[in-house]
Amino acid sequence: APRPNVDFGSVATNSAENIEKTLTLDSHDTASFRIERVLERPAAVDAEIAPGHKTLRVRLRPDAPWGVLDGVIKLAIDTPHQKQAWIGVHGKLHGDVVPDANPVSLGILPAHREQLLKLTELHRTDGKKFAVGNPRLEGMKGEAELVDCAPKARGCKTLRLKVSDAQPAG
């Protein structure tokens, strides 16, 4: 059976401090099942055992870094045959602008070696205009260019990634 998971989905980190998920565990081995302690957790989350020692509370930290959250919370449990339970923790953490793919898979590139990534502004409460700085590729040969979305829309830009023919395959 797949291990239990906590999935935060897509989250703007400016609201992360209020996001909490709970997960209740039980055991077929013993009626007195308890979560004893949290052994390990990803840095982006806090995890605590709720009263009763059967439920885990998982909160995104307000200082969680942007990116893909894909980690494991390891718990010490008191069953006769299993001493640990591992909980998968997943999410996509971002700011006010969200890419339509994260991570971006370059996979098998078409002959023209170009990839388009749409950037969409979610909700602005600070009154600032949607703006993106100068994009650049790092770690590979090519260029990055910012263009208007098609059709043109407020709060939307397209990042065009063009991989150079001089970039080695693989």
Coordinates of C-alpha atoms in Angstrom, one line a residue:
A1 CA 0.0 0.0 0.0
P2 CA 1.3 3.5 -0.7
R3 CA 2.5 5.4 2.3
P4 CA 0.3 8.2 3.8
N5 CA 0.8 11.6 2.3
V6 CA 0.2 15.3 3.1
D7 CA -0.3 17.4 0.0
F8 CA -0.4 21.1 0.3
G9 CA -1.0 21.6 -3.4
S10 CA 0.0 25.0 -4.9
V11 CA 0.6 27.6 -2.2
A12 CA 1.5 31.3 -2.3
T13 CA 4.2 31.5 0.5
N14 CA 2.8 34.8 1.7
S15 CA -0.2 32.8 3.1
A16 CA 1.8 29.7 4.2
E17 CA 1.8 30.6 7.9
N18 CA -2.0 29.7 8.1
I19 CA -1.8 26.4 6.2
E20 CA -2.1 23.3 8.3
K21 CA -2.9 19.7 7.4
T22 CA -3.6 16.9 9.8
L23 CA -3.2 13.2 9.4
T24 CA -4.5 10.5 11.8
L25 CA -2.7 7.1 11.9
D26 CA -3.7 3.8 13.3
S27 CA -2.5 0.2 13.5
H28 CA -3.8 -3.2 12.9
D29 CA -1.1 -4.6 15.2
T30 CA -2.1 -3.0 18.4
A31 CA -5.1 -1.1 19.8
S32 CA -2.7 1.0 21.9
F33 CA -1.0 2.6 18.9
R34 CA 0.8 5.9 19.5
I35 CA 3.0 8.3 17.6
E36 CA 6.0 8.6 20.0
R37 CA 8.0 11.5 18.4
V38 CA 8.9 13.2 15.2
L39 CA 12.3 11.9 14.1
E40 CA 12.9 13.9 10.9
R41 CA 11.0 16.5 8.8
P42 CA 11.7 18.7 5.7
A43 CA 12.9 22.2 6.6
A44 CA 9.9 23.8 4.9
V45 CA 7.4 22.3 7.5
D46 CA 6.8 22.0 11.2
A47 CA 5.3 18.8 12.5
E48 CA 3.8 18.1 15.9
I49 CA 1.9 15.3 17.5
A50 CA -1.6 16.2 18.6
P51 CA -3.0 15.2 22.0
G52 CA -3.9 11.5 22.0
H53 CA -0.7 10.7 20.0
K54 CA -2.6 9.4 16.9
T55 CA -2.7 12.6 14.8
L56 CA 0.1 14.5 13.2
R57 CA -0.3 18.3 12.6
V58 CA 1.9 19.5 9.7
R59 CA 2.2 23.3 9.0
L60 CA 4.1 25.1 6.2
R61 CA 6.7 27.4 7.7
P62 CA 6.3 31.1 6.7
D63 CA 10.0 31.1 5.7
A64 CA 9.6 28.0 3.5
P65 CA 11.7 28.4 0.3
W66 CA 9.9 28.7 -3.1
G67 CA 10.0 25.5 -5.3
V68 CA 8.8 22.0 -5.2
L69 CA 8.3 20.4 -1.8
D70 CA 8.8 16.7 -2.0
G71 CA 10.0 15.2 1.3
V72 CA 9.3 12.8 4.2
I73 CA 8.4 13.1 7.8
K74 CA 9.7 10.2 9.8
L75 CA 7.9 9.2 13.0
A76 CA 8.8 6.9 15.8
I77 CA 5.7 4.7 16.6
D78 CA 5.1 2.0 19.2
T79 CA 3.8 -1.0 17.2
P80 CA 5.3 -4.5 17.8
H81 CA 6.6 -5.1 14.3
Q82 CA 7.2 -1.6 12.9
K83 CA 9.1 1.2 14.8
Q84 CA 8.8 4.0 12.2
A85 CA 6.1 5.4 9.9
W86 CA 7.1 7.7 7.0
I87 CA 4.7 10.4 5.8
G88 CA 5.2 11.9 2.3
V89 CA 5.0 15.7 2.2
H90 CA 4.3 17.5 -1.1
G91 CA 3.5 20.9 -2.5
K92 CA 4.4 23.7 -4.9
L93 CA 5.5 26.9 -3.1
H94 CA 5.5 30.2 -4.9
G95 CA 5.0 33.9 -4.7
D96 CA 2.4 36.0 -6.5
V97 CA 3.6 34.8 -9.9
V98 CA 3.1 31.2 -10.9
P99 CA 4.6 29.2 -13.8
D100 CA 2.3 26.8 -15.6
A101 CA 4.8 24.0 -15.0
N102 CA 7.1 23.5 -12.1
P103 CA 9.6 22.0 -12.6
V104 CA 10.0 22.7 -16.3
S105 CA 10.7 19.5 -18.1
L106 CA 12.8 19.9 -21.2
G107 CA 12.4 16.2 -21.9
I108 CA 12.8 15.4 -25.6
L109 CA 13.0 18.8 -27.2
P110 CA 11.5 19.4 -30.7
A111 CA 13.8 20.2 -33.6
H112 CA 13.6 23.9 -33.0
R113 CA 14.7 23.3 -29.3
E114 CA 12.3 25.8 -27.8
Q115 CA 10.1 25.6 -24.7
L116 CA 7.4 28.1 -23.7
L117 CA 6.6 28.7 -20.0
K118 CA 3.6 30.8 -19.1
L119 CA 3.9 33.1 -16.0
T120 CA 0.6 34.2 -14.5
E121 CA 0.1 36.7 -11.7
L122 CA -2.3 35.4 -9.1
H123 CA -3.6 38.1 -6.9
R124 CA -1.9 41.4 -6.1
T125 CA -2.9 43.2 -3.0
D126 CA 0.1 45.6 -2.9
G127 CA -1.0 47.6 -6.0
K128 CA 2.3 47.0 -7.8
K129 CA 2.4 46.4 -11.5
F130 CA 3.2 42.9 -12.7
A131 CA 6.8 42.9 -13.8
V132 CA 9.5 40.3 -14.6
G133 CA 13.2 41.0 -14.6
N134 CA 15.7 39.9 -17.2
P135 CA 15.5 36.2 -17.6
R136 CA 18.6 34.1 -18.1
L137 CA 19.6 30.4 -18.5
E138 CA 22.1 29.0 -16.1
G139 CA 23.9 25.7 -16.5
M140 CA 23.1 25.2 -20.2
K141 CA 23.7 27.0 -23.5
G142 CA 20.8 29.0 -24.9
E143 CA 18.8 32.1 -24.3
A144 CA 15.7 33.2 -22.3
E145 CA 13.3 35.8 -23.6
L146 CA 10.2 37.3 -22.1
V147 CA 7.3 37.9 -24.5
D148 CA 3.6 38.8 -24.2
C149 CA 1.1 36.0 -23.7
A150 CA -1.0 35.0 -26.8
P151 CA -3.6 36.3 -26.5
K152 CA -2.2 39.3 -24.6
A153 CA -3.6 39.4 -21.1
R154 CA -3.0 41.5 -18.0
G155 CA -0.8 39.7 -15.4
C156 CA 0.6 37.2 -18.0
K157 CA 3.9 36.8 -19.6
T158 CA 5.5 34.0 -21.5
L159 CA 9.1 32.9 -21.0
R160 CA 10.6 31.5 -24.2
L161 CA 13.5 29.2 -23.5
K162 CA 15.6 28.5 -26.6
V163 CA 18.3 25.8 -26.2
S164 CA 21.4 26.4 -28.4
D165 CA 22.4 23.9 -31.0
A166 CA 25.8 24.1 -29.3
Q167 CA 24.3 22.5 -26.1
P168 CA 25.4 18.9 -25.9
A169 CA 22.6 16.3 -25.8
G170 CA 22.0 14.3 -22.6

